[in-house]
């Protein structure tokens, strides 16, 4: 089975300035004012929770994210626990408390809850707490100290949430942009050859100019002014992203232009030949790097998994967010299938990794041939695959899952010696029928898949009711 990344491994380090503030105000909870805050929070928590969600449910924008049943069963108890942990529990470690707020911000970003709604709810919570604190305080000074403590802790929580929210939304927007660019690249090999030809054309033009008696003006000869240079600046960088390769290409291009500007105007024929030799060496390195980048965008970085040629997991959040939005706008449900090949380690151990790779390619091809053109297929990692089915309900999703399971079972991998290698899969099915959090439907499909494996493999299990949590915690890249 593939290793599970934890959410903490995917998080950036906490801001030390925020941690210092948390330490400062956590220390304040040990004071008499902190005790007063804890008493007031414990006593008023049910009323605070009711007030918060009454306000949110009264805003029409929240109807996409909240329904009364979900609020009563899941969200009110969750908010109550959060209030008590922030204001009424024994002092916690600053980083643990900070990470909790970051997690809340990530969830809000994933679902798309407007931050102004959260800020409005926090303001109402503070106002209601202030009233209870004043009623309980022994004097005005203690009340003021307690109010300041509540204000500081809740503002710090909102700041940490907002920081995490913004970071998650920015990452999601960047990924969405990459997906759009990927979807425009219909033939990566054709584009790669085109750019290689453009780079060679620039080299030939430079060669002609530097070997002529009069090289002419420098600016038209610059790599940044060439068609290849313009493509790399406006589209290449956006497609490939910030990588070691793109940074090196940018540095080499800048060096070529700088050397041309500095050395060409006063150069004699011998100096121009030396300059040409240097430039051709740097251009050769650029050709090599660009070839590497196209291999990456064709197989991994642009979304195609290198082995079975499916979408890889980095675009799964983009697709699931779109399906969540489509469901909100049209009412059409979607489903996630989590598929794991049975006994894959035994295949690698007995037949070798080359046969294991062929088995993955075989499964990928069968999935492509037996799903609809509107479905998305992902290599999730190792021997796991994810299928996102749009516009389906439970009955159709289960039927598709069972059809895929039978197809794999009935189409073994042909071995070089002519014998068949049986392949089966355990499949978990989850239909999006709850809150608009794509991580939840994915986790439910994951848990259902583990139930299928525990139940004997080569079967389909639907995520109904309370399933055990899958081992580890899934951490999607935002």
Short mmCIF file of C-alpha atoms in Angstrom, two decimals:
data_model
loop_
_atom_site.label_atom_id
_atom_site.label_comp_id
_atom_site.label_asym_id
_atom_site.label_seq_id
_atom_site.Cartn_x
_atom_site.Cartn_y
_atom_site.Cartn_z
CA UNK A 1 0.00 0.00 0.00
CA UNK A 2 1.24 3.55 -0.64
CA UNK A 3 2.39 5.55 2.31
CA UNK A 4 -0.02 8.04 3.83
CA UNK A 5 1.09 11.63 4.22
CA UNK A 6 -0.13 13.44 7.28
CA UNK A 7 -1.62 16.90 7.19
CA UNK A 8 1.17 18.23 9.40
CA UNK A 9 3.79 17.08 6.87
CA UNK A 10 2.13 19.18 4.19
CA UNK A 11 1.92 22.34 6.29
CA UNK A 12 4.42 25.18 6.22
CA UNK A 13 6.14 26.04 9.51
CA UNK A 14 4.13 28.22 11.86
CA UNK A 15 4.91 31.92 12.01
CA UNK A 16 7.11 32.37 15.12
CA UNK A 17 5.58 35.78 15.79
CA UNK A 18 2.10 34.29 16.00
CA UNK A 19 3.37 31.49 18.22
CA UNK A 20 4.88 34.06 20.55
CA UNK A 21 1.51 35.80 20.81
CA UNK A 22 -0.21 32.49 21.51
CA UNK A 23 2.28 31.79 24.32
CA UNK A 24 1.63 35.22 25.79
CA UNK A 25 -2.14 34.87 25.91
CA UNK A 26 -2.19 31.20 26.86
CA UNK A 27 -0.27 32.26 29.96
CA UNK A 28 -3.10 34.67 30.69
CA UNK A 29 -5.60 31.81 30.96
CA UNK A 30 -3.90 30.76 34.21
CA UNK A 31 -4.94 34.01 35.90
CA UNK A 32 -8.19 34.71 37.78
CA UNK A 33 -9.41 36.46 34.64
CA UNK A 34 -8.69 33.27 32.68
CA UNK A 35 -10.72 31.27 35.16
CA UNK A 36 -13.59 33.72 34.73
CA UNK A 37 -13.39 33.34 30.92
CA UNK A 38 -13.48 29.56 31.25
CA UNK A 39 -16.52 29.66 33.54
CA UNK A 40 -18.41 32.05 31.27
CA UNK A 41 -17.57 30.03 28.15
CA UNK A 42 -18.62 26.71 29.71
CA UNK A 43 -21.90 28.15 30.96
CA UNK A 44 -22.84 29.96 27.75
CA UNK A 45 -21.42 27.59 25.12
CA UNK A 46 -24.83 26.18 24.03
CA UNK A 47 -26.27 29.69 23.65
CA UNK A 48 -23.13 30.87 21.82
CA UNK A 49 -23.36 28.02 19.34
CA UNK A 50 -27.05 28.68 18.70
CA UNK A 51 -26.37 32.38 18.18
CA UNK A 52 -23.52 31.72 15.75
CA UNK A 53 -25.45 29.38 13.47
CA UNK A 54 -28.69 31.36 13.66
CA UNK A 55 -26.76 34.29 12.20
CA UNK A 56 -25.06 32.20 9.49
CA UNK A 57 -28.25 30.40 8.47
CA UNK A 58 -29.91 33.78 8.10
CA UNK A 59 -27.48 34.72 5.31
CA UNK A 60 -28.53 33.37 1.92
CA UNK A 61 -24.89 32.81 0.91
CA UNK A 62 -24.55 30.22 3.66
CA UNK A 63 -27.34 28.04 2.26
CA UNK A 64 -24.84 26.42 -0.12
CA UNK A 65 -22.65 25.29 2.77
CA UNK A 66 -25.11 24.65 5.59
CA UNK A 67 -28.38 22.85 6.10
CA UNK A 68 -30.26 22.64 9.43
CA UNK A 69 -29.72 18.90 9.84
CA UNK A 70 -25.98 19.16 9.29
CA UNK A 71 -25.75 22.13 11.66
CA UNK A 72 -27.57 20.29 14.43
CA UNK A 73 -25.78 16.96 14.10
CA UNK A 74 -22.22 17.92 13.26
CA UNK A 75 -21.42 21.59 13.24
CA UNK A 76 -22.88 22.72 16.55
CA UNK A 77 -21.01 20.05 18.56
CA UNK A 78 -17.85 20.88 16.62
CA UNK A 79 -18.13 24.61 17.34
CA UNK A 80 -18.82 23.92 21.00
CA UNK A 81 -15.65 21.81 21.26
CA UNK A 82 -13.67 24.55 19.53
CA UNK A 83 -14.91 27.22 21.98
CA UNK A 84 -14.10 25.11 25.00
CA UNK A 85 -10.67 24.19 23.68
CA UNK A 86 -9.82 27.80 22.92
CA UNK A 87 -11.24 29.48 26.02
CA UNK A 88 -12.16 26.96 28.71
CA UNK A 89 -9.61 24.14 28.62
CA UNK A 90 -6.37 23.83 30.59
CA UNK A 91 -3.57 25.74 28.88
CA UNK A 92 -2.52 24.04 25.64
CA UNK A 93 0.71 24.16 23.73
CA UNK A 94 0.83 27.22 21.53
CA UNK A 95 1.69 25.32 18.35
CA UNK A 96 -1.10 22.77 18.86
CA UNK A 97 -3.65 25.55 19.34
CA UNK A 98 -2.28 27.44 16.35
CA UNK A 99 -2.42 24.33 14.13
CA UNK A 100 -6.03 23.76 15.11
CA UNK A 101 -6.96 27.20 13.79
CA UNK A 102 -4.97 26.56 10.61
CA UNK A 103 -6.90 23.35 10.07
CA UNK A 104 -10.20 25.20 10.48
CA UNK A 105 -9.04 27.78 7.93
CA UNK A 106 -8.10 25.04 5.47
CA UNK A 107 -11.52 23.43 5.81
CA UNK A 108 -13.24 26.79 5.30
CA UNK A 109 -11.13 27.38 2.17
CA UNK A 110 -11.81 23.90 0.83
CA UNK A 111 -15.55 24.38 1.22
CA UNK A 112 -15.47 28.01 0.12
CA UNK A 113 -17.11 29.67 3.14
CA UNK A 114 -16.72 33.47 2.86
CA UNK A 115 -14.37 34.73 5.57
CA UNK A 116 -16.62 37.70 6.31
CA UNK A 117 -19.33 35.28 7.52
CA UNK A 118 -16.85 33.66 9.89
CA UNK A 119 -15.70 37.08 11.09
CA UNK A 120 -19.30 38.17 11.70
CA UNK A 121 -19.99 35.05 13.73
CA UNK A 122 -16.84 35.59 15.80
CA UNK A 123 -17.91 39.16 16.54
CA UNK A 124 -21.29 37.96 17.81
CA UNK A 125 -19.66 35.31 19.98
CA UNK A 126 -17.41 37.88 21.60
CA UNK A 127 -20.26 40.29 22.28
CA UNK A 128 -22.36 37.59 23.94
CA UNK A 129 -19.40 36.45 26.04
CA UNK A 130 -18.65 40.01 27.15
CA UNK A 131 -22.16 40.30 28.58
CA UNK A 132 -21.81 37.11 30.62
CA UNK A 133 -18.33 38.05 31.82
CA UNK A 134 -19.52 41.41 33.10
CA UNK A 135 -22.35 39.72 34.97
CA UNK A 136 -19.97 37.23 36.62
CA UNK A 137 -16.98 39.47 37.39
CA UNK A 138 -16.30 40.50 40.97
CA UNK A 139 -15.36 44.02 39.82
CA UNK A 140 -14.90 46.12 36.73
CA UNK A 141 -11.13 45.53 36.59
CA UNK A 142 -11.48 41.76 36.47
CA UNK A 143 -14.18 42.05 33.82
CA UNK A 144 -11.94 44.26 31.68
CA UNK A 145 -9.01 41.85 32.02
CA UNK A 146 -11.21 38.90 31.03
CA UNK A 147 -12.71 40.76 28.05
CA UNK A 148 -9.22 41.65 26.81
CA UNK A 149 -8.18 37.99 27.09
CA UNK A 150 -11.22 36.78 25.12
CA UNK A 151 -10.65 39.42 22.50
CA UNK A 152 -6.97 38.49 22.10
CA UNK A 153 -7.52 34.73 21.90
CA UNK A 154 -10.36 34.95 19.41
CA UNK A 155 -8.57 37.52 17.27
CA UNK A 156 -5.48 35.32 17.18
CA UNK A 157 -7.64 32.36 16.18
CA UNK A 158 -9.23 34.39 13.38
CA UNK A 159 -5.82 35.63 12.23
CA UNK A 160 -4.45 32.08 12.03
CA UNK A 161 -7.59 30.91 10.21
CA UNK A 162 -7.38 33.80 7.76
CA UNK A 163 -3.71 33.18 7.04
CA UNK A 164 -4.35 29.51 6.36
CA UNK A 165 -7.51 30.32 4.37
CA UNK A 166 -5.65 32.73 2.09
CA UNK A 167 -2.74 30.35 1.58
CA UNK A 168 -5.05 27.47 0.71
CA UNK A 169 -7.13 29.55 -1.70
CA UNK A 170 -4.01 30.89 -3.42
CA UNK A 171 -2.63 27.38 -3.83
CA UNK A 172 -5.97 26.17 -5.18
CA UNK A 173 -6.13 29.05 -7.67
CA UNK A 174 -2.60 28.27 -8.88
CA UNK A 175 -3.47 24.61 -9.29
CA UNK A 176 -6.68 25.46 -11.14
CA UNK A 177 -4.64 27.60 -13.51
CA UNK A 178 -2.21 24.75 -14.10
CA UNK A 179 -5.12 22.46 -14.86
CA UNK A 180 -6.51 24.91 -17.39
CA UNK A 181 -3.13 25.14 -19.07
CA UNK A 182 -2.82 21.38 -19.06
CA UNK A 183 -6.21 20.96 -20.65
CA UNK A 184 -5.10 23.25 -23.51
CA UNK A 185 -2.06 21.13 -24.31
CA UNK A 186 -3.63 18.49 -26.52
CA UNK A 187 -0.36 17.11 -27.89
CA UNK A 188 2.66 17.58 -25.69
CA UNK A 189 5.07 15.95 -28.13
CA UNK A 190 4.04 18.34 -30.92
CA UNK A 191 4.51 21.36 -28.69
CA UNK A 192 7.90 20.06 -27.54
CA UNK A 193 9.10 19.69 -31.13
CA UNK A 194 7.76 23.12 -32.03
CA UNK A 195 9.68 24.82 -29.23
CA UNK A 196 12.83 22.87 -30.02
CA UNK A 197 12.56 24.06 -33.63
CA UNK A 198 12.02 27.67 -32.52
CA UNK A 199 15.09 27.53 -30.28
CA UNK A 200 17.14 26.09 -33.15
CA UNK A 201 15.81 28.80 -35.47
CA UNK A 202 17.02 31.47 -33.04
CA UNK A 203 20.45 29.80 -32.88
CA UNK A 204 20.71 29.74 -36.67
CA UNK A 205 19.74 33.42 -36.90
CA UNK A 206 22.36 34.25 -34.29
CA UNK A 207 24.97 32.17 -36.12
CA UNK A 208 24.24 34.01 -39.36
CA UNK A 209 24.47 37.41 -37.64
CA UNK A 210 27.70 36.69 -35.75
CA UNK A 211 29.48 35.34 -38.81
CA UNK A 212 28.41 38.23 -41.02
CA UNK A 213 30.70 41.21 -41.57
CA UNK A 214 28.16 43.51 -39.93
CA UNK A 215 26.17 41.75 -37.14
CA UNK A 216 23.59 44.54 -36.94
CA UNK A 217 21.76 45.73 -33.80
CA UNK A 218 21.86 43.55 -30.68
CA UNK A 219 18.24 43.74 -29.50
CA UNK A 220 16.68 41.60 -32.28
CA UNK A 221 19.25 38.89 -31.54
CA UNK A 222 18.39 38.53 -27.86
CA UNK A 223 16.93 35.22 -26.77
CA UNK A 224 14.23 37.01 -24.79
CA UNK A 225 13.05 38.68 -28.02
CA UNK A 226 12.87 35.43 -29.97
CA UNK A 227 9.66 33.48 -30.46
CA UNK A 228 10.98 30.78 -28.15
CA UNK A 229 11.92 33.34 -25.50
CA UNK A 230 8.49 34.97 -25.63
CA UNK A 231 6.77 31.57 -25.39
CA UNK A 232 8.87 30.59 -22.38
CA UNK A 233 8.19 33.89 -20.62
CA UNK A 234 4.43 34.02 -21.18
CA UNK A 235 3.39 30.37 -21.36
CA UNK A 236 6.28 28.10 -20.50
CA UNK A 237 6.83 29.43 -17.00
CA UNK A 238 3.10 29.33 -16.30
CA UNK A 239 2.85 25.75 -17.55
CA UNK A 240 5.94 24.32 -15.87
CA UNK A 241 5.80 26.36 -12.66
CA UNK A 242 8.68 27.37 -10.40
CA UNK A 243 11.12 24.45 -10.63
CA UNK A 244 14.89 24.05 -10.60
CA UNK A 245 14.76 23.58 -14.38
CA UNK A 246 12.71 26.70 -15.13
CA UNK A 247 14.91 28.77 -12.84
CA UNK A 248 18.04 27.54 -14.63
CA UNK A 249 16.56 28.25 -18.07
CA UNK A 250 15.67 31.77 -16.92
CA UNK A 251 19.21 32.31 -15.60
CA UNK A 252 20.81 30.99 -18.79
CA UNK A 253 18.57 33.13 -20.99
CA UNK A 254 19.39 36.21 -18.92
CA UNK A 255 23.11 35.39 -19.16
CA UNK A 256 22.93 34.96 -22.94
CA UNK A 257 21.24 38.33 -23.35
CA UNK A 258 23.67 40.02 -20.98
CA UNK A 259 26.71 38.58 -22.82
CA UNK A 260 25.30 39.61 -26.20
CA UNK A 261 24.70 43.15 -24.99
CA UNK A 262 28.13 43.41 -23.39
CA UNK A 263 30.40 41.63 -25.87
CA UNK A 264 28.84 41.98 -29.30
CA UNK A 265 28.92 45.71 -30.11
CA UNK A 266 32.73 46.10 -30.08
CA UNK A 267 33.69 42.52 -30.98
CA UNK A 268 35.91 41.66 -33.90
CA UNK A 269 35.48 38.42 -35.88
CA UNK A 270 37.54 36.31 -33.48
CA UNK A 271 35.71 37.67 -30.44
CA UNK A 272 32.37 37.03 -32.15
CA UNK A 273 33.34 33.39 -32.78
CA UNK A 274 34.27 33.00 -29.11
CA UNK A 275 30.96 34.58 -28.12
CA UNK A 276 29.10 32.21 -30.45
CA UNK A 277 30.83 29.19 -28.90
CA UNK A 278 29.77 30.32 -25.41
CA UNK A 279 26.19 31.05 -26.45
CA UNK A 280 25.83 27.71 -28.23
CA UNK A 281 26.98 25.91 -25.08
CA UNK A 282 24.40 27.70 -22.96
CA UNK A 283 21.71 27.14 -25.60
CA UNK A 284 22.51 23.43 -25.64
CA UNK A 285 21.91 23.32 -21.91
CA UNK A 286 18.59 25.12 -22.41
CA UNK A 287 17.57 22.53 -25.01
CA UNK A 288 18.32 19.74 -22.55
CA UNK A 289 16.38 21.43 -19.72
CA UNK A 290 13.38 22.15 -21.94
CA UNK A 291 13.28 18.51 -23.03
CA UNK A 292 13.28 17.47 -19.37
CA UNK A 293 10.47 19.90 -18.59
CA UNK A 294 8.31 18.66 -21.44
CA UNK A 295 8.78 15.11 -20.23
CA UNK A 296 7.61 16.31 -16.83
CA UNK A 297 4.60 18.26 -18.06
CA UNK A 298 3.65 15.37 -20.28
CA UNK A 299 3.90 12.76 -17.56
CA UNK A 300 3.80 14.23 -14.09
CA UNK A 301 3.85 17.97 -13.55
CA UNK A 302 1.09 18.78 -16.04
CA UNK A 303 -1.09 16.03 -14.69
CA UNK A 304 -0.35 12.81 -16.56
CA UNK A 305 0.98 10.08 -14.34
CA UNK A 306 4.19 8.69 -15.82
CA UNK A 307 3.24 5.04 -15.56
CA UNK A 308 -0.37 4.42 -16.59
CA UNK A 309 -0.88 7.82 -18.29
CA UNK A 310 -3.82 8.88 -16.13
CA UNK A 311 -4.32 12.16 -14.34
CA UNK A 312 -2.32 12.20 -11.15
CA UNK A 313 -3.54 13.20 -7.72
CA UNK A 314 -2.36 16.81 -7.83
CA UNK A 315 -5.42 17.74 -9.94
CA UNK A 316 -7.90 15.78 -7.83
CA UNK A 317 -8.83 18.80 -5.64
CA UNK A 318 -9.49 20.89 -8.76
CA UNK A 319 -11.82 18.29 -10.24
CA UNK A 320 -13.63 17.65 -6.96
CA UNK A 321 -14.12 21.37 -6.31
CA UNK A 322 -15.69 21.69 -9.74
CA UNK A 323 -17.98 18.75 -9.08
CA UNK A 324 -19.02 20.26 -5.72
CA UNK A 325 -19.82 23.57 -7.44
CA UNK A 326 -21.73 21.79 -10.21
CA UNK A 327 -23.78 19.89 -7.67
CA UNK A 328 -24.58 23.12 -5.84
CA UNK A 329 -25.72 24.77 -9.07
CA UNK A 330 -27.57 21.87 -10.71
CA UNK A 331 -28.38 19.43 -7.92
CA UNK A 332 -26.56 16.63 -9.78
CA UNK A 333 -24.68 14.35 -7.44
CA UNK A 334 -21.27 12.88 -8.11
CA UNK A 335 -19.47 9.86 -6.73
CA UNK A 336 -15.90 8.85 -5.99
CA UNK A 337 -14.58 5.33 -6.48
CA UNK A 338 -11.38 4.40 -4.65
CA UNK A 339 -9.88 1.32 -6.29
CA UNK A 340 -6.95 -0.69 -4.92
CA UNK A 341 -5.41 -3.69 -6.71
CA UNK A 342 -5.49 -6.81 -4.59
CA UNK A 343 -2.25 -8.55 -3.59
CA UNK A 344 -0.14 -6.15 -5.65
CA UNK A 345 2.92 -6.60 -3.45
CA UNK A 346 2.79 -10.34 -4.14
CA UNK A 347 2.78 -9.58 -7.88
CA UNK A 348 5.92 -7.45 -7.55
CA UNK A 349 7.60 -10.02 -5.29
CA UNK A 350 6.85 -13.00 -7.53
CA UNK A 351 7.08 -11.54 -11.04
CA UNK A 352 9.21 -8.42 -10.53
CA UNK A 353 8.52 -4.69 -10.71
CA UNK A 354 8.49 -4.65 -14.51
CA UNK A 355 5.49 -6.98 -14.49
CA UNK A 356 3.97 -4.87 -11.73
CA UNK A 357 4.32 -1.79 -13.93
CA UNK A 358 2.71 -3.64 -16.83
CA UNK A 359 -0.15 -4.64 -14.54
CA UNK A 360 -0.74 -0.98 -13.63
CA UNK A 361 -0.70 0.01 -17.30
CA UNK A 362 -3.12 -2.81 -18.08
CA UNK A 363 -5.52 -1.68 -15.35
CA UNK A 364 -5.27 1.95 -16.49
CA UNK A 365 -6.16 0.95 -20.03
CA UNK A 366 -9.13 -1.11 -18.86
CA UNK A 367 -10.37 1.81 -16.75
CA UNK A 368 -10.09 4.19 -19.71
CA UNK A 369 -11.95 1.79 -21.98
CA UNK A 370 -14.76 1.09 -19.52
CA UNK A 371 -15.63 4.52 -18.12
CA UNK A 372 -17.57 7.38 -19.66
CA UNK A 373 -15.93 10.28 -21.42
CA UNK A 374 -17.26 12.57 -18.68
CA UNK A 375 -15.52 10.62 -15.90
CA UNK A 376 -12.10 11.48 -14.49
CA UNK A 377 -9.46 8.81 -13.90
CA UNK A 378 -6.55 9.34 -11.51
CA UNK A 379 -3.52 7.39 -10.43
CA UNK A 380 -3.70 8.11 -6.71
CA UNK A 381 -0.46 6.43 -5.74
CA UNK A 382 1.10 2.99 -5.73
CA UNK A 383 -1.58 0.55 -6.84
CA UNK A 384 -4.48 2.88 -6.00
CA UNK A 385 -6.72 4.60 -8.55
CA UNK A 386 -9.55 7.10 -8.15
CA UNK A 387 -12.51 7.46 -10.49
CA UNK A 388 -14.72 10.56 -10.23
CA UNK A 389 -18.17 9.92 -11.68
CA UNK A 390 -20.17 13.02 -12.56
CA UNK A 391 -23.97 13.23 -12.56
CA UNK A 392 -24.63 9.89 -10.89
CA UNK A 393 -26.64 8.70 -7.93
CA UNK A 394 -25.93 5.79 -5.66
CA UNK A 395 -27.48 3.08 -7.88
CA UNK A 396 -25.56 4.08 -11.01
CA UNK A 397 -22.30 4.59 -9.13
CA UNK A 398 -22.49 1.11 -7.59
CA UNK A 399 -23.36 -0.41 -10.98
CA UNK A 400 -20.32 1.25 -12.58
CA UNK A 401 -18.07 0.10 -9.73
CA UNK A 402 -19.26 -3.49 -10.05
CA UNK A 403 -18.83 -3.39 -13.82
CA UNK A 404 -15.23 -2.20 -13.40
CA UNK A 405 -14.56 -4.91 -10.81
CA UNK A 406 -15.85 -7.61 -13.18
CA UNK A 407 -13.89 -6.18 -16.10
CA UNK A 408 -10.64 -6.42 -14.17
CA UNK A 409 -11.45 -9.92 -12.98
CA UNK A 410 -12.31 -11.11 -16.50
CA UNK A 411 -9.27 -9.56 -18.23
CA UNK A 412 -6.07 -10.96 -16.71
CA UNK A 413 -2.69 -9.58 -17.75
CA UNK A 414 -1.02 -11.73 -20.44
CA UNK A 415 2.44 -12.80 -19.27
CA UNK A 416 5.43 -13.24 -21.62
CA UNK A 417 5.22 -17.01 -21.25
CA UNK A 418 1.66 -16.93 -22.49
CA UNK A 419 0.02 -17.50 -19.13
CA UNK A 420 -2.55 -15.14 -17.58
CA UNK A 421 -1.92 -13.10 -14.44
CA UNK A 422 -5.26 -12.69 -12.60
CA UNK A 423 -6.03 -9.17 -11.42
CA UNK A 424 -8.76 -8.12 -9.01
CA UNK A 425 -9.53 -4.94 -7.13
CA UNK A 426 -11.29 -3.78 -3.98
CA UNK A 427 -13.43 -0.73 -4.62
CA UNK A 428 -14.92 1.79 -2.22
CA UNK A 429 -17.84 3.96 -3.36
CA UNK A 430 -18.92 7.26 -1.83
CA UNK A 431 -21.68 9.49 -3.19
CA UNK A 432 -21.53 13.18 -2.42
CA UNK A 433 -24.64 13.68 -0.33
CA UNK A 434 -23.45 15.74 2.62
CA UNK A 435 -21.56 18.98 3.26
CA UNK A 436 -19.66 20.44 0.29
CA UNK A 437 -16.27 19.22 1.49
CA UNK A 438 -14.55 17.16 -1.18
CA UNK A 439 -12.08 15.74 1.36
CA UNK A 440 -14.97 14.10 3.22
CA UNK A 441 -16.32 12.20 0.20
CA UNK A 442 -12.80 11.08 -0.67
CA UNK A 443 -12.16 9.88 2.89
CA UNK A 444 -15.46 7.97 2.89
CA UNK A 445 -14.55 6.24 -0.38
CA UNK A 446 -11.16 5.43 1.11
CA UNK A 447 -12.73 3.93 4.24
CA UNK A 448 -15.16 1.90 2.12
CA UNK A 449 -12.27 0.56 0.05
CA UNK A 450 -10.52 -0.63 3.22
CA UNK A 451 -13.71 -2.35 4.27
CA UNK A 452 -13.77 -4.13 0.91
CA UNK A 453 -10.23 -5.37 1.48
CA UNK A 454 -11.00 -6.50 5.02
CA UNK A 455 -14.13 -8.24 3.78
CA UNK A 456 -12.26 -10.57 1.44
CA UNK A 457 -11.13 -8.37 -1.51
CA UNK A 458 -12.47 -8.36 -5.07
CA UNK A 459 -15.64 -6.64 -3.98
CA UNK A 460 -17.42 -3.28 -3.87
CA UNK A 461 -18.38 -1.58 -0.61
CA UNK A 462 -20.53 1.56 -0.40
CA UNK A 463 -19.85 4.20 2.24
CA UNK A 464 -23.04 3.93 4.30
CA UNK A 465 -23.38 5.10 7.87
CA UNK A 466 -20.32 5.19 10.10
CA UNK A 467 -17.34 3.46 8.55
CA UNK A 468 -14.05 2.99 10.38
CA UNK A 469 -11.45 5.58 9.54
CA UNK A 470 -8.86 4.47 6.96
CA UNK A 471 -5.29 4.00 8.28
CA UNK A 472 -3.51 7.31 8.43
CA UNK A 473 -4.88 10.60 7.20
CA UNK A 474 -5.23 11.62 3.58
CA UNK A 475 -3.58 14.92 2.75
CA UNK A 476 -4.53 16.33 -0.67
CA UNK A 477 -1.94 18.95 -2.21
CA UNK A 478 -3.73 22.40 -2.44
#
